[in-house]
Amino acid sequence: MTAESQLSRFGLFDARVPRYTSYPTAPHFNSCVGPEDFRDWIGAIPEGARISLYLHVPFCRRLCWFCACRTQGTTSDDPVRAYIEVLKAELQLLKTRLPAGVTLSRLHWGGGTPTLMPARVMEDLARAVFDVVPMGDGAEFSVEIDPNEIDDDRLDALASAGMNRASIGVQDFDPAIQKMIGRDQSFQITKKAADMIRDRGVASLNADILFGLPRQNRDRIAASVQKLLSLNPDRVALYGYAHVPWMARRQVMIPSDTLPRPEERLELFETARKLFVADGYDEIGIDHFALPTDGLACAAREGRLRRNFQGYTDDTAEVLIGVGASSISRFPQGYAQNAPATSAYTKAVRAGEFATAKGHGFAGQDRMRARMIEALMCDFRIDANEICRDFNISAEQLRTLFDTAARDFGDMVEIGPGAFSIPERARPLTRMIARAFDAYDLSKAGHSPAV
Ligand SMILES: C[S@@+](CC[C@H](N)C(=O)[O-])C[C@H]1O[C@@H](n2cnc3c(N)ncnc32)[C@H](O)[C@@H]1O
Ligand code: SF4
């Protein structure tokens, strides 16, 4: 039996499964968590702790048809400036609640397109952040950069604010594919952005690239990957294009019959994966690649890799606070998400209140299941001793859980005396196997194709 038909037997080409950037996943959040919980959870952060901050800027100059991110188009700076004032007000609210001596482990600006902010606005926002939480030793400050929406002035502002990791959106270099996904971006523009970033001594360059795009084939993705490799990124995220026009209306511009079939998606992923590996990149989790010297690769080798809303991270902070409309915070007690609509978010913050609209407080086996799913997504392996040590479960009970999860996967999972693991040949099934540890109703919408 070919590897492909083996994987097909387990339903890989039909399933839709979560990406497990959190457990439980965001569709399970509800209004049981509100501003009071958020306030309490902030207050429970230990004095002097290291925390991470995510700042969301939901605006773009262009609205690419493929994009499923929650963002709005604007040609004017006015709504952006008004929104940044609200972000700053939310940061001030945080300042009144955060315990003393807290410092930053990671600061990430995402969107949308944070680089559409004018340079002076960026400087002002960075000052506002550091006034609330200063950077700690070895902290990382990363920003998502659209190569079409950056110039010297704005990069100077980011570099002097301390940005030390830049993440550029590539998606695909093929002009015909770019036309079909409504994103025009020449190789020269992307290379210029990469060069400008490196010229400023920014330590690390990340890039996002997609497989499963309309009319993408092996030759086309190989050509795109080769072009990307010529830019020497330190890290690459190779995401599967999620076609969800019922959620992201602009995707109706991409006819479904131009999209590769699931079997072809797997082939596209494998083509790109082999090129990254042949070029010396380490495979990180299910969809990232990093140079062996990169922090993510070191964390993966040393078993320190973590999963968060941005994908994979080597961040060790227990608390991640999401600032801005729709941003999600993670605490040891649970998740809290701000109101998704900019209007509701703005109204709450202007009234002097946190904008938490929903979330999830951990209960029962949540933490244990979250740890097991994260371990599979990061290391393809759950260490049984570690789970028994950290959670209230006996070796026998855990073995029963492992056996139940393994039931539908035959020899695609291995259960040894000390671990549940996914062998290399079964890695494309990782999210499906992780789902076997998910205790929530999986019929909720919003999942991406399993491959
Ligand atoms: C929030 S976007 C920000 C990127 C930045 N604004 C830019 O255009 O370069 C971050 C990444 O999400 C990924 N993304 C967006 N829509 C997607 C989709 N439908 N399926 C998979 N990945 C998607 C893209 O790879 C994109 O680079
Ligand atoms: S890919 Fe970037 S620029 Fe394009 S719509 Fe999405 S967030 Fe905006």
Short mmCIF file of C-alpha atoms and ligand atoms in Angstrom, two decimals:
data_model
loop_
_atom_site.label_atom_id
_atom_site.label_comp_id
_atom_site.label_asym_id
_atom_site.label_seq_id
_atom_site.Cartn_x
_atom_site.Cartn_y
_atom_site.Cartn_z
CA MET A 1 0.00 0.00 0.00
CA THR A 2 1.38 3.46 -0.87
CA ALA A 3 1.92 5.99 1.90
CA GLU A 4 -0.87 8.06 0.34
CA SER A 5 -3.46 5.29 0.35
CA GLN A 6 -2.47 4.39 3.92
CA LEU A 7 -3.12 7.98 5.01
CA SER A 8 -6.34 8.03 3.01
CA ARG A 9 -7.56 4.95 4.92
CA PHE A 10 -7.53 7.06 8.09
CA GLY A 11 -9.62 9.78 6.49
CA LEU A 12 -6.84 12.36 6.05
CA PHE A 13 -8.24 13.61 2.77
CA ASP A 14 -11.78 14.16 4.02
CA ALA A 15 -11.37 15.42 7.57
CA ARG A 16 -11.54 19.00 8.81
CA VAL A 17 -9.71 19.45 12.08
CA PRO A 18 -8.59 22.30 14.34
CA ARG A 19 -5.07 23.69 14.09
CA TYR A 20 -4.85 23.43 17.87
CA THR A 21 -3.27 26.79 18.59
CA SER A 22 -5.21 26.50 21.86
CA TYR A 23 -7.14 23.83 23.75
CA PRO A 24 -10.06 24.07 23.93
CA THR A 25 -10.13 25.80 20.54
CA ALA A 26 -11.61 29.29 20.10
CA PRO A 27 -15.04 28.14 18.78
CA HIS A 28 -15.61 26.69 22.29
CA PHE A 29 -15.08 30.00 24.06
CA ASN A 30 -18.23 31.46 25.65
CA SER A 31 -19.42 34.46 27.62
CA CYS A 32 -18.75 32.77 30.99
CA VAL A 33 -15.44 34.65 30.98
CA GLY A 34 -15.73 38.43 31.24
CA PRO A 35 -13.79 41.54 32.26
CA GLU A 36 -13.87 40.61 35.98
CA ASP A 37 -12.12 37.29 35.30
CA PHE A 38 -9.57 39.06 33.12
CA ARG A 39 -8.91 41.57 35.91
CA ASP A 40 -8.52 38.76 38.47
CA TRP A 41 -6.21 36.75 36.23
CA ILE A 42 -4.02 39.80 35.60
CA GLY A 43 -3.91 40.45 39.35
CA ALA A 44 -2.77 36.86 39.97
CA ILE A 45 0.39 37.26 37.85
CA PRO A 46 3.33 36.95 40.28
CA GLU A 47 5.34 40.11 40.94
CA GLY A 48 8.43 40.27 38.76
CA ALA A 49 7.09 37.63 36.31
CA ARG A 50 7.91 37.60 32.61
CA ILE A 51 4.86 37.90 30.39
CA SER A 52 4.25 38.21 26.65
CA LEU A 53 2.12 40.72 24.77
CA TYR A 54 0.33 40.43 21.43
CA LEU A 55 -0.93 43.66 19.86
CA HIS A 56 -3.52 43.36 17.11
CA VAL A 57 -3.84 45.94 14.32
CA PRO A 58 -6.86 44.91 12.21
CA PHE A 59 -6.31 47.19 9.21
CA CYS A 60 -4.80 46.71 5.75
CA ARG A 61 -4.24 48.90 2.72
CA ARG A 62 -5.07 45.98 0.44
CA LEU A 63 -7.48 43.15 1.08
CA CYS A 64 -6.02 39.98 -0.41
CA TRP A 65 -8.72 37.56 -1.56
CA PHE A 66 -7.14 34.49 0.04
CA CYS A 67 -6.83 36.04 3.51
CA ALA A 68 -8.95 34.65 6.32
CA CYS A 69 -7.67 37.12 8.93
CA ARG A 70 -10.11 39.50 10.58
CA THR A 71 -9.09 42.85 9.14
CA GLN A 72 -10.59 45.86 7.39
CA GLY A 73 -9.33 47.85 4.43
CA THR A 74 -8.59 51.55 4.75
CA THR A 75 -6.94 54.11 2.49
CA SER A 76 -6.95 56.75 5.22
CA ASP A 77 -4.76 56.86 8.36
CA ASP A 78 -7.60 58.34 10.45
CA PRO A 79 -9.25 55.08 11.60
CA VAL A 80 -5.80 53.61 12.28
CA ARG A 81 -4.76 56.57 14.45
CA ALA A 82 -8.10 56.45 16.30
CA TYR A 83 -7.70 52.70 16.92
CA ILE A 84 -4.12 53.08 18.18
CA GLU A 85 -5.37 55.63 20.74
CA VAL A 86 -7.75 52.91 22.02
CA LEU A 87 -4.90 50.37 22.12
CA LYS A 88 -2.90 52.83 24.21
CA ALA A 89 -5.89 53.31 26.54
CA GLU A 90 -6.16 49.52 26.94
CA LEU A 91 -2.44 49.40 27.76
CA GLN A 92 -2.98 52.07 30.43
CA LEU A 93 -5.81 49.98 31.93
CA LEU A 94 -3.40 47.05 32.07
CA LYS A 95 -0.84 49.23 33.81
CA THR A 96 -3.24 49.91 36.67
CA ARG A 97 -3.68 46.17 37.28
CA LEU A 98 -0.33 44.55 36.51
CA PRO A 99 1.71 43.53 39.55
CA ALA A 100 5.05 45.27 40.09
CA GLY A 101 8.25 44.36 38.29
CA VAL A 102 6.67 42.48 35.37
CA THR A 103 8.85 42.44 32.23
CA LEU A 104 8.36 41.32 28.65
CA SER A 105 9.44 37.97 27.28
CA ARG A 106 7.90 38.40 23.80
CA LEU A 107 6.19 41.33 22.14
CA HIS A 108 4.41 40.64 18.85
CA TRP A 109 2.60 43.10 16.60
CA GLY A 110 0.24 41.32 14.23
CA GLY A 111 -2.82 41.91 12.16
CA GLY A 112 -3.87 42.80 9.61
CA THR A 113 -0.89 44.88 8.68
CA PRO A 114 0.76 46.66 11.62
CA THR A 115 3.24 48.24 9.20
CA LEU A 116 0.52 50.46 7.76
CA MET A 117 0.94 52.65 10.85
CA PRO A 118 2.86 55.85 10.09
CA ALA A 119 6.40 55.80 11.54
CA ARG A 120 5.61 58.33 14.30
CA VAL A 121 2.54 56.32 15.36
CA MET A 122 4.71 53.18 15.62
CA GLU A 123 7.23 55.00 17.81
CA ASP A 124 4.45 56.34 19.99
CA LEU A 125 2.85 52.88 20.35
CA ALA A 126 6.18 51.24 21.22
CA ARG A 127 6.76 53.88 23.93
CA ALA A 128 3.25 53.23 25.27
CA VAL A 129 3.97 49.49 25.49
CA PHE A 130 7.34 49.87 27.22
CA ASP A 131 5.83 52.36 29.67
CA VAL A 132 3.53 49.53 30.83
CA VAL A 133 5.93 46.57 30.58
CA PRO A 134 9.62 47.03 29.80
CA MET A 135 11.53 44.48 27.71
CA GLY A 136 13.22 41.82 29.84
CA ASP A 137 16.66 40.30 29.20
CA GLY A 138 16.79 38.49 25.86
CA ALA A 139 13.23 39.56 25.03
CA GLU A 140 12.01 39.33 21.44
CA PHE A 141 10.03 41.97 19.60
CA SER A 142 8.52 40.69 16.36
CA VAL A 143 6.35 42.41 13.77
CA GLU A 144 4.31 41.10 10.81
CA ILE A 145 5.44 43.00 7.74
CA ASP A 146 3.65 43.19 4.40
CA PRO A 147 6.52 43.81 1.93
CA ASN A 148 4.16 46.07 -0.07
CA GLU A 149 3.51 48.23 2.97
CA ILE A 150 6.91 49.20 4.35
CA ASP A 151 9.54 51.86 3.70
CA ASP A 152 12.79 53.18 5.21
CA ASP A 153 11.09 55.53 7.62
CA ARG A 154 8.82 52.89 9.11
CA LEU A 155 11.58 50.27 9.29
CA ASP A 156 13.85 52.78 11.03
CA ALA A 157 11.09 53.40 13.57
CA LEU A 158 10.64 49.67 14.21
CA ALA A 159 14.36 48.94 14.40
CA SER A 160 15.00 51.79 16.81
CA ALA A 161 12.06 50.62 18.96
CA GLY A 162 13.91 47.30 19.28
CA MET A 163 12.28 45.00 16.71
CA ASN A 164 14.60 41.99 16.49
CA ARG A 165 12.41 39.59 14.50
CA ALA A 166 10.49 40.44 11.33
CA SER A 167 7.91 38.22 9.71
CA ILE A 168 7.13 38.83 6.05
CA GLY A 169 4.11 37.54 4.16
CA VAL A 170 5.11 35.82 0.92
CA GLN A 171 2.35 33.24 0.15
CA ASP A 172 3.61 32.41 -3.39
CA PHE A 173 5.91 34.12 -5.89
CA ASP A 174 4.14 32.90 -9.02
CA PRO A 175 2.50 35.93 -10.74
CA ALA A 176 -0.39 33.83 -12.11
CA ILE A 177 -1.18 32.43 -8.65
CA GLN A 178 -0.84 35.89 -7.10
CA LYS A 179 -3.40 37.16 -9.60
CA MET A 180 -5.81 34.38 -8.60
CA ILE A 181 -5.46 35.12 -4.89
CA GLY A 182 -5.64 38.91 -5.30
CA ARG A 183 -2.17 39.64 -3.99
CA ASP A 184 0.31 41.29 -6.29
CA GLN A 185 3.84 41.12 -4.89
CA SER A 186 6.90 40.83 -7.10
CA PHE A 187 9.98 38.93 -5.99
CA GLN A 188 11.91 42.22 -6.21
CA ILE A 189 9.58 43.91 -3.70
CA THR A 190 9.90 41.00 -1.28
CA LYS A 191 13.69 40.87 -1.68
CA LYS A 192 13.94 44.62 -1.17
CA ALA A 193 11.93 44.35 2.07
CA ALA A 194 14.15 41.46 3.25
CA ASP A 195 17.32 43.43 2.44
CA MET A 196 16.03 46.56 4.18
CA ILE A 197 15.21 44.50 7.28
CA ARG A 198 18.65 42.87 7.34
CA ASP A 199 20.43 46.20 6.66
CA ARG A 200 19.03 47.41 9.97
CA GLY A 201 20.60 44.53 11.85
CA VAL A 202 17.28 42.85 12.66
CA ALA A 203 18.49 39.50 13.98
CA SER A 204 15.91 37.22 12.46
CA LEU A 205 13.75 37.08 9.35
CA ASN A 206 10.65 34.85 9.17
CA ALA A 207 8.45 34.22 6.13
CA ASP A 208 4.95 32.80 5.57
CA ILE A 209 4.31 30.71 2.48
CA LEU A 210 1.17 28.77 1.51
CA PHE A 211 0.41 25.42 -0.09
CA GLY A 212 -2.95 24.48 -1.58
CA LEU A 213 -3.40 27.74 -3.52
CA PRO A 214 -5.43 27.84 -6.75
CA ARG A 215 -3.66 26.15 -9.69
CA GLN A 216 -0.58 25.54 -7.56
CA ASN A 217 1.31 22.46 -8.71
CA ARG A 218 4.59 20.77 -7.83
CA ASP A 219 6.72 22.82 -10.21
CA ARG A 220 5.14 26.09 -9.14
CA ILE A 221 5.54 25.52 -5.41
CA ALA A 222 9.10 24.27 -5.95
CA ALA A 223 9.95 27.46 -7.85
CA SER A 224 8.42 29.60 -5.07
CA VAL A 225 10.30 27.75 -2.35
CA GLN A 226 13.60 28.08 -4.27
CA LYS A 227 13.03 31.83 -4.56
CA LEU A 228 12.24 32.05 -0.87
CA LEU A 229 15.37 30.06 0.00
CA SER A 230 17.45 32.58 -1.96
CA LEU A 231 16.39 35.13 0.71
CA ASN A 232 17.77 32.90 3.51
CA PRO A 233 14.90 33.24 5.98
CA ASP A 234 15.71 32.04 9.51
CA ARG A 235 12.23 30.57 9.90
CA VAL A 236 9.44 29.63 7.53
CA ALA A 237 5.79 28.87 8.23
CA LEU A 238 4.34 26.65 5.48
CA TYR A 239 0.60 26.96 6.04
CA GLY A 240 -2.12 25.05 4.20
CA TYR A 241 -4.46 27.50 2.48
CA ALA A 242 -7.80 27.38 4.31
CA HIS A 243 -10.66 28.05 1.88
CA VAL A 244 -13.53 29.17 4.10
CA PRO A 245 -15.60 31.62 1.97
CA TRP A 246 -18.54 31.27 4.39
CA MET A 247 -16.31 32.94 7.02
CA ALA A 248 -13.99 35.08 4.88
CA ARG A 249 -16.35 36.53 2.26
CA ARG A 250 -13.60 37.81 -0.03
CA GLN A 251 -12.51 34.24 -0.75
CA VAL A 252 -15.55 33.89 -3.07
CA MET A 253 -13.22 35.55 -5.59
CA ILE A 254 -11.29 32.25 -5.66
CA PRO A 255 -13.32 29.58 -7.52
CA SER A 256 -13.30 26.28 -5.60
CA ASP A 257 -12.66 24.29 -8.78
CA THR A 258 -9.23 25.91 -9.18
CA LEU A 259 -8.07 24.51 -5.82
CA PRO A 260 -5.86 21.42 -5.57
CA ARG A 261 -7.52 18.24 -4.27
CA PRO A 262 -6.52 17.05 -0.76
CA GLU A 263 -4.17 14.41 -2.24
CA GLU A 264 -2.52 17.17 -4.29
CA ARG A 265 -2.25 19.37 -1.20
CA LEU A 266 -0.26 16.65 0.52
CA GLU A 267 2.01 16.41 -2.52
CA LEU A 268 2.51 20.19 -2.52
CA PHE A 269 3.38 20.17 1.17
CA GLU A 270 5.81 17.28 0.69
CA THR A 271 7.48 18.99 -2.28
CA ALA A 272 8.08 22.14 -0.24
CA ARG A 273 9.06 20.22 2.89
CA LYS A 274 11.75 18.22 1.08
CA LEU A 275 13.25 21.39 -0.40
CA PHE A 276 13.51 23.07 3.01
CA VAL A 277 15.04 19.97 4.57
CA ALA A 278 17.50 19.54 1.66
CA ASP A 279 18.56 23.14 2.19
CA GLY A 280 19.48 22.46 5.82
CA TYR A 281 16.33 23.58 7.63
CA ASP A 282 15.07 21.65 10.65
CA GLU A 283 11.42 20.61 10.62
CA ILE A 284 9.54 22.22 13.48
CA GLY A 285 6.22 20.67 14.47
CA ILE A 286 3.70 20.17 11.69
CA ASP A 287 4.33 23.18 9.44
CA HIS A 288 7.39 25.24 10.38
CA PHE A 289 11.03 25.10 9.29
CA ALA A 290 13.99 26.83 10.93
CA LEU A 291 17.73 27.09 10.50
CA PRO A 292 19.41 24.85 13.10
CA THR A 293 20.83 27.95 14.81
CA ASP A 294 17.41 29.59 15.20
CA GLY A 295 15.82 29.68 18.66
CA LEU A 296 12.83 27.63 17.49
CA ALA A 297 15.09 24.84 16.20
CA CYS A 298 17.07 24.84 19.47
CA ALA A 299 13.83 24.67 21.47
CA ALA A 300 12.54 21.78 19.31
CA ARG A 301 15.80 19.82 19.79
CA GLU A 302 15.70 20.39 23.55
CA GLY A 303 11.99 19.55 23.97
CA ARG A 304 11.10 23.19 24.85
CA LEU A 305 8.89 23.94 21.86
CA ARG A 306 5.46 25.42 22.69
CA ARG A 307 2.34 26.07 20.65
CA ASN A 308 0.51 29.41 20.78
CA PHE A 309 -1.86 31.51 18.72
CA GLN A 310 0.94 32.51 16.34
CA GLY A 311 1.89 28.87 15.67
CA TYR A 312 5.09 27.69 17.34
CA THR A 313 7.21 29.51 19.89
CA ASP A 314 10.14 29.07 22.24
CA ASP A 315 8.55 31.52 24.66
CA THR A 316 8.53 30.26 28.24
CA ALA A 317 6.14 32.88 29.67
CA GLU A 318 3.04 31.45 31.38
CA VAL A 319 0.95 34.49 30.50
CA LEU A 320 0.29 35.94 27.06
CA ILE A 321 -1.87 39.06 27.00
CA GLY A 322 -3.67 39.92 23.78
CA VAL A 323 -4.29 43.66 23.33
CA GLY A 324 -6.70 44.99 20.69
CA ALA A 325 -9.96 43.91 19.09
CA SER A 326 -10.43 40.10 18.95
CA SER A 327 -7.07 39.43 20.69
CA ILE A 328 -6.87 36.33 22.87
CA SER A 329 -5.02 36.16 26.19
CA ARG A 330 -3.79 32.95 27.81
CA PHE A 331 -3.41 32.60 31.58
CA PRO A 332 -2.80 29.56 33.80
CA GLN A 333 -6.51 29.95 34.70
CA GLY A 334 -7.87 30.00 31.12
CA TYR A 335 -8.35 32.04 27.94
CA ALA A 336 -9.93 35.48 27.55
CA GLN A 337 -10.83 37.03 24.21
CA ASN A 338 -11.54 40.70 23.54
CA ALA A 339 -14.67 41.72 21.62
CA PRO A 340 -14.00 40.88 17.95
CA ALA A 341 -15.71 43.98 16.49
CA THR A 342 -13.60 47.14 16.66
CA SER A 343 -16.70 49.14 17.64
CA ALA A 344 -17.58 46.99 20.70
CA TYR A 345 -13.91 46.81 21.71
CA THR A 346 -13.55 50.60 21.46
CA LYS A 347 -16.75 51.23 23.42
CA ALA A 348 -15.60 49.07 26.35
CA VAL A 349 -12.10 50.54 26.55
CA ARG A 350 -13.35 54.14 26.23
CA ALA A 351 -15.68 53.40 29.16
CA GLY A 352 -12.58 52.48 31.19
CA GLU A 353 -13.25 48.73 31.14
CA PHE A 354 -11.43 45.72 29.72
CA ALA A 355 -13.08 44.47 26.52
CA THR A 356 -13.18 40.74 27.37
CA ALA A 357 -16.22 39.27 25.58
CA LYS A 358 -15.65 35.54 25.95
CA GLY A 359 -13.17 32.87 26.88
CA HIS A 360 -12.79 29.64 28.74
CA GLY A 361 -11.83 28.91 32.35
CA PHE A 362 -9.89 25.65 32.70
CA ALA A 363 -11.79 22.92 34.55
CA GLY A 364 -11.71 19.14 34.87
CA GLN A 365 -9.15 17.57 32.56
CA ASP A 366 -8.66 20.68 30.38
CA ARG A 367 -5.09 21.40 31.45
CA MET A 368 -4.00 17.80 31.07
CA ARG A 369 -5.60 17.42 27.64
CA ALA A 370 -4.16 20.79 26.57
CA ARG A 371 -0.68 19.57 27.58
CA MET A 372 -1.10 16.29 25.69
CA ILE A 373 -2.35 17.97 22.51
CA GLU A 374 0.44 20.56 22.67
CA ALA A 375 3.01 17.76 23.14
CA LEU A 376 1.74 15.94 20.04
CA MET A 377 1.70 19.13 17.96
CA CYS A 378 5.24 20.05 19.08
CA ASP A 379 7.10 16.75 19.68
CA PHE A 380 4.78 14.10 18.16
CA ARG A 381 5.04 12.37 21.53
CA ILE A 382 3.33 12.42 24.94
CA ASP A 383 5.56 11.50 27.87
CA ALA A 384 3.41 9.35 30.15
CA ASN A 385 5.56 9.86 33.27
CA GLU A 386 5.39 13.62 32.88
CA ILE A 387 1.57 13.56 32.57
CA CYS A 388 1.20 11.28 35.63
CA ARG A 389 3.61 13.47 37.59
CA ASP A 390 1.91 16.79 36.75
CA PHE A 391 -1.76 15.75 36.72
CA ASN A 392 -3.98 13.70 38.95
CA ILE A 393 -4.03 10.54 36.84
CA SER A 394 -2.67 7.02 37.40
CA ALA A 395 -0.55 5.15 34.85
CA GLU A 396 -3.46 2.72 34.27
CA GLN A 397 -5.98 5.51 33.66
CA LEU A 398 -3.61 7.23 31.28
CA ARG A 399 -3.00 3.98 29.42
CA THR A 400 -6.76 3.63 28.93
CA LEU A 401 -6.86 7.17 27.54
CA PHE A 402 -3.98 6.35 25.17
CA ASP A 403 -5.68 3.12 24.02
CA THR A 404 -8.95 4.95 23.34
CA ALA A 405 -7.17 7.67 21.36
CA ALA A 406 -5.21 5.07 19.38
CA ARG A 407 -8.28 2.96 18.54
CA ASP A 408 -8.91 4.44 15.08
CA PHE A 409 -5.28 4.78 14.02
CA GLY A 410 -3.91 1.22 13.85
CA ASP A 411 -0.13 1.22 13.41
CA MET A 412 -0.10 4.99 12.85
CA VAL A 413 0.47 5.48 16.57
CA GLU A 414 2.83 3.68 18.93
CA ILE A 415 2.20 3.15 22.62
CA GLY A 416 5.32 2.17 24.54
CA PRO A 417 5.87 1.79 28.28
CA GLY A 418 6.58 5.50 28.76
CA ALA A 419 5.02 7.30 25.82
CA PHE A 420 2.33 7.71 23.17
CA SER A 421 3.99 8.68 19.90
CA ILE A 422 3.36 9.36 16.24
CA PRO A 423 5.96 7.74 13.97
CA GLU A 424 7.40 9.78 11.12
CA ARG A 425 5.27 8.09 8.41
CA ALA A 426 2.10 9.16 10.25
CA ARG A 427 2.99 12.82 10.80
CA PRO A 428 0.45 14.14 8.28
CA LEU A 429 -2.19 12.67 10.63
CA THR A 430 -0.94 14.60 13.66
CA ARG A 431 -3.90 16.99 13.97
CA MET A 432 -6.34 14.12 13.55
CA ILE A 433 -4.58 12.11 16.24
CA ALA A 434 -4.48 15.19 18.51
CA ARG A 435 -8.24 15.46 18.00
CA ALA A 436 -8.62 12.04 19.61
CA PHE A 437 -7.52 13.73 22.89
CA ASP A 438 -10.04 16.58 22.47
CA ALA A 439 -13.02 16.13 24.79
CA TYR A 440 -15.17 18.91 23.27
CA ASP A 441 -17.86 18.73 20.62
CA LEU A 442 -15.94 18.76 17.36
CA SER A 443 -18.86 19.57 15.13
CA LYS A 444 -18.26 23.28 15.79
CA ALA A 445 -17.40 25.21 12.64
CA GLY A 446 -14.12 26.86 11.74
CA HIS A 447 -11.81 23.91 11.21
CA SER A 448 -9.30 23.65 8.38
CA PRO A 449 -8.66 20.70 6.09
CA ALA A 450 -6.62 17.97 7.81
CA VAL A 451 -3.99 18.41 5.09
C1 LIG B 1 -2.40 38.06 9.55
S1 LIG B 1 -1.57 37.71 8.08
C2 LIG B 1 -0.51 39.13 8.13
C3 LIG B 1 0.38 39.22 6.96
C4 LIG B 1 0.68 40.60 6.45
N1 LIG B 1 -0.43 41.50 6.54
C5 LIG B 1 1.04 40.44 5.00
O1 LIG B 1 0.14 40.60 4.16
O2 LIG B 1 2.18 40.12 4.70
C6 LIG B 1 -0.48 36.41 8.57
C7 LIG B 1 -0.47 35.19 7.71
O3 LIG B 1 -1.67 34.46 7.79
C8 LIG B 1 -1.68 33.52 6.72
N2 LIG B 1 -3.03 33.37 6.19
C9 LIG B 1 -3.92 34.33 5.90
N3 LIG B 1 -5.04 33.80 5.35
C10 LIG B 1 -4.87 32.47 5.29
C11 LIG B 1 -5.66 31.37 4.84
N4 LIG B 1 -6.85 31.56 4.29
N5 LIG B 1 -5.15 30.13 4.96
C12 LIG B 1 -3.93 29.92 5.52
N6 LIG B 1 -3.13 30.93 5.94
C13 LIG B 1 -3.59 32.18 5.84
C14 LIG B 1 -0.77 34.10 5.63
O4 LIG B 1 0.32 33.23 5.38
C15 LIG B 1 -0.32 35.40 6.22
O5 LIG B 1 1.00 35.73 5.86
S1 SF4 B 2 -2.62 38.92 3.81
FE1 SF4 B 2 -1.98 40.66 5.01
S2 SF4 B 2 -2.39 42.44 3.67
FE2 SF4 B 2 -3.50 40.74 2.80
S3 SF4 B 2 -5.57 40.96 3.69
FE3 SF4 B 2 -4.42 39.51 4.98
S4 SF4 B 2 -3.58 40.72 6.60
FE4 SF4 B 2 -4.20 42.15 4.97
#
